[in-house]
Short mmCIF file of C-alpha atoms and ligand atoms in Angstrom, two decimals:
data_model
loop_
_atom_site.label_atom_id
_atom_site.label_comp_id
_atom_site.label_asym_id
_atom_site.label_seq_id
_atom_site.Cartn_x
_atom_site.Cartn_y
_atom_site.Cartn_z
CA MET A 1 51.00 3.11 -17.02
CA ASP A 2 50.20 5.45 -13.91
CA THR A 3 53.47 7.53 -13.11
CA ILE A 4 54.77 9.54 -10.50
CA LEU A 5 57.09 12.80 -11.02
CA VAL A 6 59.27 13.76 -8.15
CA VAL A 7 60.73 17.19 -8.19
CA ASN A 8 63.85 18.49 -5.98
CA ALA A 9 64.53 21.77 -7.29
CA GLY A 10 67.72 23.87 -6.17
CA SER A 11 69.08 27.13 -7.18
CA SER A 12 71.26 26.04 -10.17
CA SER A 13 69.67 22.46 -10.59
CA VAL A 14 66.39 20.52 -11.00
CA LYS A 15 66.59 16.91 -9.90
CA PHE A 16 63.51 14.64 -11.42
CA GLU A 17 62.73 10.84 -10.93
CA ILE A 18 59.68 9.20 -12.31
CA PHE A 19 57.99 6.07 -10.60
CA SER A 20 55.59 3.82 -12.27
CA VAL A 21 52.74 2.85 -9.89
CA GLU A 22 52.42 -0.97 -9.98
CA GLY A 23 50.02 -3.52 -8.52
CA GLU A 24 48.83 -2.58 -4.75
CA GLY A 25 50.57 0.70 -5.09
CA ARG A 26 54.15 -0.32 -5.49
CA LEU A 27 56.46 2.21 -6.92
CA SER A 28 59.03 1.47 -9.59
CA ARG A 29 61.81 3.67 -10.40
CA GLN A 30 61.63 4.12 -14.11
CA ILE A 31 63.62 7.42 -14.96
CA ARG A 32 66.20 9.55 -12.95
CA GLY A 33 67.13 12.91 -14.23
CA GLN A 34 68.84 16.17 -13.68
CA MET A 35 69.00 19.53 -15.22
CA ASP A 36 72.10 21.27 -13.92
CA GLY A 37 73.92 24.20 -14.88
CA ILE A 38 70.91 26.41 -14.86
CA GLY A 39 71.98 30.01 -15.80
CA SER A 40 75.37 29.12 -16.72
CA ARG A 41 75.82 25.72 -18.85
CA PRO A 42 72.46 23.89 -18.95
CA ARG A 43 72.58 20.12 -19.30
CA LEU A 44 70.15 17.90 -19.16
CA ARG A 45 71.18 14.00 -18.12
CA ALA A 46 68.89 11.25 -17.16
CA SER A 47 69.24 7.52 -16.86
CA GLY A 48 66.70 4.62 -17.10
CA ALA A 49 65.18 2.08 -14.79
CA LYS A 50 68.81 -0.36 -15.20
CA CYS A 51 70.79 2.87 -14.95
CA GLU A 52 71.51 2.91 -18.46
CA PRO A 53 71.86 6.42 -20.15
CA VAL A 54 68.64 7.85 -21.91
CA ALA A 55 69.53 11.49 -22.25
CA ASP A 56 72.56 13.80 -22.42
CA ARG A 57 71.98 17.25 -24.02
CA ALA A 58 73.33 20.40 -23.43
CA TYR A 59 71.32 24.01 -24.25
CA LEU A 60 72.16 27.52 -24.82
CA LEU A 61 72.06 29.47 -21.79
CA GLU A 62 69.34 31.54 -23.00
CA ALA A 63 67.12 28.76 -23.24
CA VAL A 64 67.21 27.67 -19.38
CA PRO A 65 67.74 31.07 -17.57
CA ASP A 66 66.00 29.98 -14.33
CA VAL A 67 64.31 26.83 -12.48
CA PRO A 68 60.93 27.47 -14.04
CA ALA A 69 62.44 27.09 -17.51
CA ALA A 70 64.40 24.22 -16.56
CA MET A 71 61.14 22.57 -15.16
CA ASP A 72 59.54 23.38 -18.63
CA LEU A 73 62.10 21.79 -20.71
CA ALA A 74 62.26 18.23 -18.67
CA GLY A 75 58.54 18.61 -18.75
CA GLU A 76 58.34 18.46 -22.55
CA TRP A 77 61.36 16.01 -22.63
CA LEU A 78 59.22 13.79 -20.58
CA ARG A 79 55.86 14.36 -22.18
CA ASP A 80 57.06 14.62 -25.80
CA GLU A 81 59.81 12.26 -26.24
CA LEU A 82 59.12 9.48 -23.35
CA ARG A 83 55.16 9.90 -23.93
CA ILE A 84 55.28 10.24 -19.59
CA ARG A 85 52.02 12.12 -18.53
CA PRO A 86 52.59 11.72 -14.78
CA ILE A 87 49.09 11.38 -12.53
CA ALA A 88 50.53 13.75 -9.98
CA VAL A 89 53.96 15.65 -8.79
CA GLY A 90 55.68 15.18 -5.48
CA HIS A 91 58.01 18.05 -4.51
CA ARG A 92 60.76 18.02 -2.01
CA VAL A 93 60.25 21.28 0.21
CA VAL A 94 62.84 21.97 2.63
CA HIS A 95 60.57 23.88 5.08
CA GLY A 96 57.05 22.88 6.53
CA GLY A 97 57.48 25.74 9.38
CA PRO A 98 56.19 24.87 12.70
CA ASP A 99 52.81 23.44 11.63
CA TYR A 100 53.07 21.01 8.48
CA ASP A 101 53.84 17.34 10.28
CA GLN A 102 53.09 15.57 7.01
CA PRO A 103 52.87 16.01 3.55
CA MET A 104 50.44 18.39 2.12
CA LEU A 105 48.31 18.47 -1.09
CA ILE A 106 49.19 21.78 -2.55
CA ASP A 107 47.11 24.56 -3.34
CA ARG A 108 47.22 28.45 -4.20
CA SER A 109 46.70 28.85 -0.15
CA VAL A 110 49.26 26.35 0.59
CA VAL A 111 51.78 27.86 -1.75
CA ALA A 112 51.20 31.18 -0.34
CA ARG A 113 51.60 30.05 3.26
CA LEU A 114 54.86 28.12 2.30
CA GLU A 115 56.05 31.40 1.01
CA ARG A 116 56.28 32.96 4.23
CA PHE A 117 59.07 30.33 5.37
CA SER A 118 61.06 31.28 2.61
CA ASN A 119 63.05 33.59 4.97
CA LEU A 120 63.58 30.58 7.19
CA ALA A 121 65.41 28.76 4.32
CA PRO A 122 66.26 31.59 1.89
CA LEU A 123 68.86 29.29 0.07
CA HIS A 124 66.43 26.60 -0.57
CA GLN A 125 62.69 27.15 -0.23
CA PRO A 126 62.52 29.74 -2.94
CA HIS A 127 63.75 27.47 -5.04
CA ASN A 128 61.50 24.35 -4.07
CA LEU A 129 58.55 26.61 -4.55
CA SER A 130 59.30 27.80 -7.85
CA PRO A 131 58.20 24.79 -9.98
CA ILE A 132 55.17 24.28 -8.20
CA ARG A 133 54.03 27.73 -8.92
CA SER A 134 54.93 26.99 -12.63
CA ILE A 135 53.18 23.78 -12.80
CA LEU A 136 50.16 25.27 -10.92
CA ALA A 137 49.93 27.81 -13.78
CA SER A 138 50.61 25.55 -16.79
CA ASP A 139 48.62 22.37 -15.39
CA PRO A 140 46.40 23.31 -12.51
CA THR A 141 44.23 20.30 -12.25
CA LEU A 142 47.44 18.15 -12.08
CA PRO A 143 47.80 16.98 -8.41
CA GLN A 144 50.64 18.31 -6.69
CA VAL A 145 52.13 17.69 -3.18
CA ALA A 146 54.92 19.11 -0.71
CA CYS A 147 57.02 16.86 1.26
CA PHE A 148 58.80 18.77 3.89
CA ASP A 149 62.36 18.02 5.37
CA THR A 150 61.09 19.32 8.59
CA ALA A 151 57.98 17.35 8.97
CA PHE A 152 59.39 14.17 10.74
CA HIS A 153 60.80 16.03 13.59
CA ARG A 154 57.65 17.85 14.34
CA THR A 155 57.25 14.80 16.79
CA HIS A 156 60.13 16.45 19.05
CA GLY A 157 58.94 17.76 22.59
CA ALA A 158 59.21 21.34 23.77
CA LEU A 159 62.93 20.82 25.15
CA ALA A 160 64.08 19.66 21.79
CA ASP A 161 62.26 22.40 20.11
CA HIS A 162 63.37 25.46 21.96
CA TYR A 163 66.28 27.60 22.06
CA ALA A 164 66.95 29.64 25.29
CA ILE A 165 65.71 33.14 24.05
CA PRO A 166 62.91 34.88 24.42
CA HIS A 167 59.41 33.45 23.99
CA GLN A 168 58.38 35.80 21.41
CA LEU A 169 61.29 34.63 18.93
CA HIS A 170 60.00 31.05 19.41
CA ALA A 171 56.43 32.17 18.55
CA GLU A 172 57.65 34.03 15.42
CA GLY A 173 59.31 30.70 14.18
CA VAL A 174 62.79 30.74 15.74
CA ARG A 175 62.82 27.11 16.72
CA ARG A 176 64.85 23.76 16.34
CA TYR A 177 63.32 22.32 13.37
CA GLY A 178 65.70 19.72 12.10
CA PHE A 179 66.14 18.65 8.43
CA HIS A 180 67.02 15.40 6.39
CA GLY A 181 63.42 14.47 7.71
CA LEU A 182 62.18 12.44 4.28
CA SER A 183 65.61 10.61 4.60
CA TYR A 184 65.03 9.70 8.26
CA GLU A 185 61.57 8.90 7.59
CA TYR A 186 62.60 6.40 4.78
CA ILE A 187 65.20 4.86 7.37
CA ALA A 188 62.24 4.48 9.76
CA SER A 189 60.35 2.75 7.29
CA THR A 190 62.76 0.61 6.24
CA LEU A 191 63.96 -0.88 9.63
CA PRO A 192 61.38 -3.11 10.28
CA SER A 193 62.63 -5.28 7.20
CA VAL A 194 66.26 -4.71 7.48
CA ALA A 195 66.89 -4.46 11.32
CA PRO A 196 63.73 -5.83 13.20
CA ASP A 197 65.65 -6.06 16.30
CA ILE A 198 66.00 -2.47 17.05
CA ALA A 199 63.12 -0.93 14.49
CA LYS A 200 61.10 -0.51 17.76
CA ARG A 201 63.79 0.73 20.07
CA ARG A 202 66.11 3.63 20.34
CA VAL A 203 68.21 4.14 17.28
CA ILE A 204 70.46 7.03 16.42
CA VAL A 205 70.66 7.52 12.53
CA ALA A 206 73.81 9.20 11.00
CA HIS A 207 73.01 10.87 7.55
CA LEU A 208 76.50 11.70 6.49
CA GLY A 209 76.53 13.27 2.69
CA SER A 210 77.31 16.74 1.56
CA GLY A 211 74.80 17.65 3.98
CA ALA A 212 75.30 15.89 7.55
CA SER A 213 73.03 15.40 10.42
CA MET A 214 71.95 13.00 13.02
CA CYS A 215 68.57 12.07 14.22
CA ALA A 216 67.55 10.27 17.42
CA ILE A 217 64.53 8.11 16.58
CA ASP A 218 62.73 6.38 19.55
CA GLN A 219 60.01 3.82 18.49
CA GLY A 220 59.94 5.00 14.91
CA ARG A 221 59.46 8.76 15.79
CA SER A 222 62.16 11.46 15.88
CA VAL A 223 62.97 12.78 19.36
CA GLU A 224 65.97 14.69 18.65
CA SER A 225 68.34 15.98 16.14
CA THR A 226 71.78 17.70 15.46
CA MET A 227 70.30 20.34 13.18
CA GLY A 228 68.14 23.05 14.37
CA PHE A 229 66.70 26.60 12.71
CA THR A 230 68.74 26.27 9.68
CA ALA A 231 70.56 23.36 7.96
CA LEU A 232 73.73 25.04 9.09
CA ASP A 233 73.84 23.60 12.76
CA GLY A 234 75.00 20.25 14.13
CA LEU A 235 77.81 18.11 12.23
CA PRO A 236 80.27 19.79 10.08
CA MET A 237 79.72 19.09 6.21
CA GLY A 238 81.05 19.68 3.05
CA THR A 239 80.69 23.36 3.21
CA ARG A 240 78.95 24.09 6.14
CA PRO A 241 80.62 24.23 9.96
CA GLY A 242 78.08 22.65 11.89
CA GLN A 243 77.63 23.92 15.55
CA LEU A 244 79.34 27.15 15.99
CA ASP A 245 79.13 29.78 18.64
CA PRO A 246 76.97 32.74 17.62
CA GLY A 247 79.70 34.78 18.85
CA VAL A 248 81.70 33.92 15.74
CA VAL A 249 79.03 35.22 13.58
CA LEU A 250 79.02 38.41 15.67
CA TYR A 251 83.00 38.82 15.34
CA LEU A 252 82.40 38.43 11.52
CA ILE A 253 80.00 41.32 11.24
CA ALA A 254 81.44 43.57 14.02
CA GLU A 255 85.35 43.07 13.57
CA LYS A 256 85.75 41.76 9.77
CA GLY A 257 83.03 43.94 8.51
CA MET A 258 81.09 41.39 6.73
CA SER A 259 77.73 41.94 5.63
CA ALA A 260 74.94 39.54 6.61
CA ALA A 261 75.07 38.40 3.15
CA GLU A 262 78.65 37.68 3.07
CA ALA A 263 78.72 36.06 6.49
CA GLN A 264 75.78 33.82 4.99
CA SER A 265 78.07 32.99 2.03
CA LEU A 266 81.10 31.89 3.93
CA LEU A 267 79.11 29.84 6.22
CA TYR A 268 77.34 27.83 3.60
CA HIS A 269 79.91 27.42 1.05
CA GLU A 270 83.43 28.10 2.57
CA CYS A 271 83.39 26.29 5.66
CA GLY A 272 83.11 22.52 6.68
CA LEU A 273 85.35 20.04 5.27
CA LYS A 274 86.44 22.39 2.58
CA GLY A 275 87.47 25.22 4.80
CA LEU A 276 89.30 22.97 7.39
CA SER A 277 90.96 21.27 4.92
CA GLY A 278 91.60 23.90 2.26
CA ILE A 279 91.37 21.12 -0.50
CA SER A 280 87.91 19.87 -1.03
CA ASN A 281 84.29 19.50 0.15
CA ASP A 282 84.60 15.81 -1.18
CA MET A 283 85.16 13.20 1.28
CA ARG A 284 86.54 10.90 -1.54
CA GLU A 285 89.05 13.32 -2.50
CA LEU A 286 90.16 14.21 1.22
CA GLN A 287 90.36 10.27 2.30
CA ASP A 288 92.90 9.86 -0.93
CA SER A 289 94.93 12.93 -0.06
CA THR A 290 98.29 12.88 1.88
CA ASP A 291 97.83 16.27 3.16
CA PRO A 292 97.69 16.30 6.69
CA ARG A 293 95.18 19.25 6.22
CA ALA A 294 92.91 16.66 4.67
CA ALA A 295 93.52 13.89 7.55
CA PHE A 296 92.79 16.61 10.42
CA ALA A 297 89.57 17.31 8.22
CA VAL A 298 88.50 13.70 8.13
CA ASP A 299 89.36 13.37 11.93
CA TYR A 300 87.38 16.44 12.95
CA PHE A 301 84.46 14.96 10.94
CA ALA A 302 84.43 11.51 13.06
CA TYR A 303 85.33 13.62 15.98
CA ARG A 304 82.04 15.64 16.16
CA ILE A 305 79.74 13.00 15.01
CA ALA A 306 81.23 10.83 18.30
CA LEU A 307 80.15 13.74 20.48
CA ASN A 308 77.33 14.30 18.81
CA THR A 309 76.18 10.71 19.44
CA GLY A 310 77.11 11.35 23.51
CA MET A 311 74.33 14.06 23.07
CA LEU A 312 71.53 11.87 21.31
CA VAL A 313 72.20 9.20 23.59
CA ALA A 314 71.58 11.29 26.72
CA ALA A 315 68.21 12.41 24.94
CA MET A 316 66.99 8.84 24.58
CA GLN A 317 68.76 7.69 28.04
CA GLY A 318 70.34 5.01 26.03
CA VAL A 319 70.68 3.49 22.62
CA ASP A 320 70.07 -0.06 21.26
CA GLY A 321 71.31 0.69 17.62
CA PHE A 322 73.14 2.90 15.20
CA VAL A 323 72.48 3.48 11.35
CA PHE A 324 74.86 4.72 8.73
CA THR A 325 73.16 6.30 5.62
CA ALA A 326 73.95 8.68 2.66
CA GLY A 327 76.90 9.42 0.35
CA ILE A 328 79.60 8.80 2.95
CA GLY A 329 77.67 6.83 5.74
CA GLU A 330 76.74 4.20 2.75
CA ASN A 331 80.10 4.14 1.10
CA SER A 332 83.23 5.15 3.23
CA ALA A 333 84.29 1.94 5.39
CA LYS A 334 87.15 4.29 6.74
CA ILE A 335 84.83 6.92 8.26
CA ARG A 336 82.52 4.35 9.61
CA ALA A 337 85.46 2.88 11.32
CA ALA A 338 86.76 5.86 12.44
CA ILE A 339 83.65 6.75 13.98
CA ALA A 340 83.22 3.47 15.36
CA SER A 341 86.55 3.56 17.29
CA ARG A 342 85.74 6.59 19.04
CA LEU A 343 82.46 5.00 20.20
CA ALA A 344 83.84 1.63 21.63
CA TRP A 345 82.72 3.39 25.16
CA LEU A 346 79.63 2.87 24.11
CA GLY A 347 79.54 -0.75 22.96
CA VAL A 348 80.28 -0.06 19.15
CA SER A 349 82.52 -2.60 17.93
CA LEU A 350 82.50 -3.27 13.99
CA ASP A 351 83.31 -6.35 12.22
CA GLU A 352 85.99 -5.27 9.82
CA ALA A 353 85.31 -7.78 6.98
CA ALA A 354 81.49 -6.37 7.15
CA ASN A 355 82.48 -3.16 7.23
CA ALA A 356 84.94 -3.08 4.15
CA GLU A 357 82.08 -4.88 2.13
CA ASN A 358 79.47 -2.15 2.91
CA ARG A 359 77.21 -5.31 4.57
CA SER A 360 74.10 -4.19 6.16
CA LEU A 361 74.65 -5.61 9.64
CA ILE A 362 78.34 -4.29 10.21
CA SER A 363 79.08 -4.95 14.24
CA GLN A 364 80.30 -7.79 15.78
CA PRO A 365 77.97 -10.22 17.32
CA ASP A 366 78.93 -9.32 20.72
CA GLY A 367 78.71 -5.76 20.42
CA ARG A 368 76.30 -3.82 22.79
CA VAL A 369 74.93 -1.61 19.97
CA PRO A 370 74.26 -2.99 16.57
CA VAL A 371 75.39 -0.94 13.79
CA TYR A 372 73.84 -0.99 10.13
CA VAL A 373 74.39 0.55 6.89
CA VAL A 374 70.97 1.34 5.08
CA PRO A 375 70.93 3.26 1.70
CA THR A 376 68.67 6.12 2.09
CA ASP A 377 65.85 6.86 -0.69
CA GLU A 378 64.51 10.44 -0.15
CA GLU A 379 62.73 10.34 -3.70
CA LEU A 380 60.99 6.88 -3.00
CA MET A 381 59.49 8.45 0.23
CA ILE A 382 58.28 11.59 -1.74
CA ALA A 383 56.68 9.25 -4.72
CA ARG A 384 54.94 7.15 -1.55
CA HIS A 385 53.63 10.03 0.17
CA THR A 386 52.25 11.68 -3.21
CA LEU A 387 50.58 8.46 -4.08
CA SER A 388 48.98 7.99 -0.65
CA LEU A 389 47.76 11.60 -0.61
CA LEU A 390 46.31 10.96 -4.17
CA VAL A 391 44.49 7.79 -3.14
CA ARG A 392 43.25 9.42 -0.09
CA ALA A 393 41.77 12.48 -2.25
CA THR A 394 40.04 10.35 -4.60
P1 AMP B 1 75.47 12.82 -0.95
O1 AMP B 1 75.27 14.27 -0.50
O2 AMP B 1 74.50 11.98 0.07
O3 AMP B 1 75.23 12.46 -2.19
O4 AMP B 1 76.96 12.29 -0.34
C1 AMP B 1 78.05 13.01 -1.12
C2 AMP B 1 79.42 12.77 -0.29
O5 AMP B 1 79.40 11.24 -0.15
C3 AMP B 1 80.51 13.36 -0.76
O6 AMP B 1 81.42 14.06 0.12
C4 AMP B 1 81.08 12.25 -1.32
O7 AMP B 1 82.71 12.32 -1.31
C5 AMP B 1 80.78 11.23 -0.27
N1 AMP B 1 81.02 9.88 -0.77
C6 AMP B 1 80.49 9.16 -1.91
N2 AMP B 1 81.07 7.92 -2.15
C7 AMP B 1 82.26 7.70 -1.36
C8 AMP B 1 83.16 7.02 -1.03
N3 AMP B 1 83.23 5.70 -1.51
N4 AMP B 1 83.95 6.88 0.04
C9 AMP B 1 83.79 8.07 0.75
N5 AMP B 1 83.17 9.23 0.22
C10 AMP B 1 82.09 9.08 -0.23
#
């Protein structure tokens, strides 16, 4: 059985999935695994095609000091115990820079180019690249494919791509890239089957998870995003503030005496729902809490999503459909209802029962803007890209 390995490496965890390649290039998920606690309390957990547990084991800290070691251990487990030898590996790479508008088959020159974008995404890019390098060293003939979170947004026009800053900075790469592209691409590819009426029209997709952003998609192409140069911009998130006056950052540095690293740590880890509520970055906890600060954080989240919807409607000069996806978007009827009630002016009106049951179509039949819940699958998107590049290369 031919299989494809999908890898999503972060600073302290490596997520991996195995897809089998079946008739006519159909992909079927066989294993979903994660090595987390890298550098602290390493643990490998994995489940099979029917979500049944297939591994749960702890390792000594010295055995898994870093991401390459975690990748090696996961690779050994797949090879030696499950007898899985993938025909290719697809990687999630957060930044493809200004040029890469589609996935790339990796060689050393591609890695060198992607390393140059590390300073544009310092918290993600180096970790994404480290398993690529270690596989290139240990198994140089195994095809590897880089799939970028920025690529789907490279269709943006110049107005959407620029900040009002001197051109030289834009030329250096200070642009509005947009992220969560693999999720949006998956949704765009799925809409023709789940929502054919809106698939070829103007759709706003709200990817609401620990990270959150929204994308304006016109005829299947991204035209605008709430995220910009980094994944800090746009909507409030679990621990990130979303849109912020850059003067706040200057204040932190000039008046509070913070170093750039301290300001970065505050903005990535202490803000958003966590900072506002003082309780948690987890939407489930906030929804269940009776603390007024939790209620305020939830309200703020819905308010900013409604504000940003107005912006994206303006970018497309209208909207024909709205899609919720990711952890909060797929599962929280309460948040969807709070957002929808702020969008009544736009013609959004939810069917309460359909919303409560997380059905696919959750709007009233006579609402002007149909609203859908569509589960995302970034890993399947990576596996599809990896297979199609492999087929093209042979
Ligand atoms: P993700 O990053 O897509 O995995 O999404 C994680 C976020 O989804 C966290 O804030 C979770 O609290 C939230 N989430 C997952 N399930 C639910 C649920 N049933 N109700 C509310 N929030 C949820």
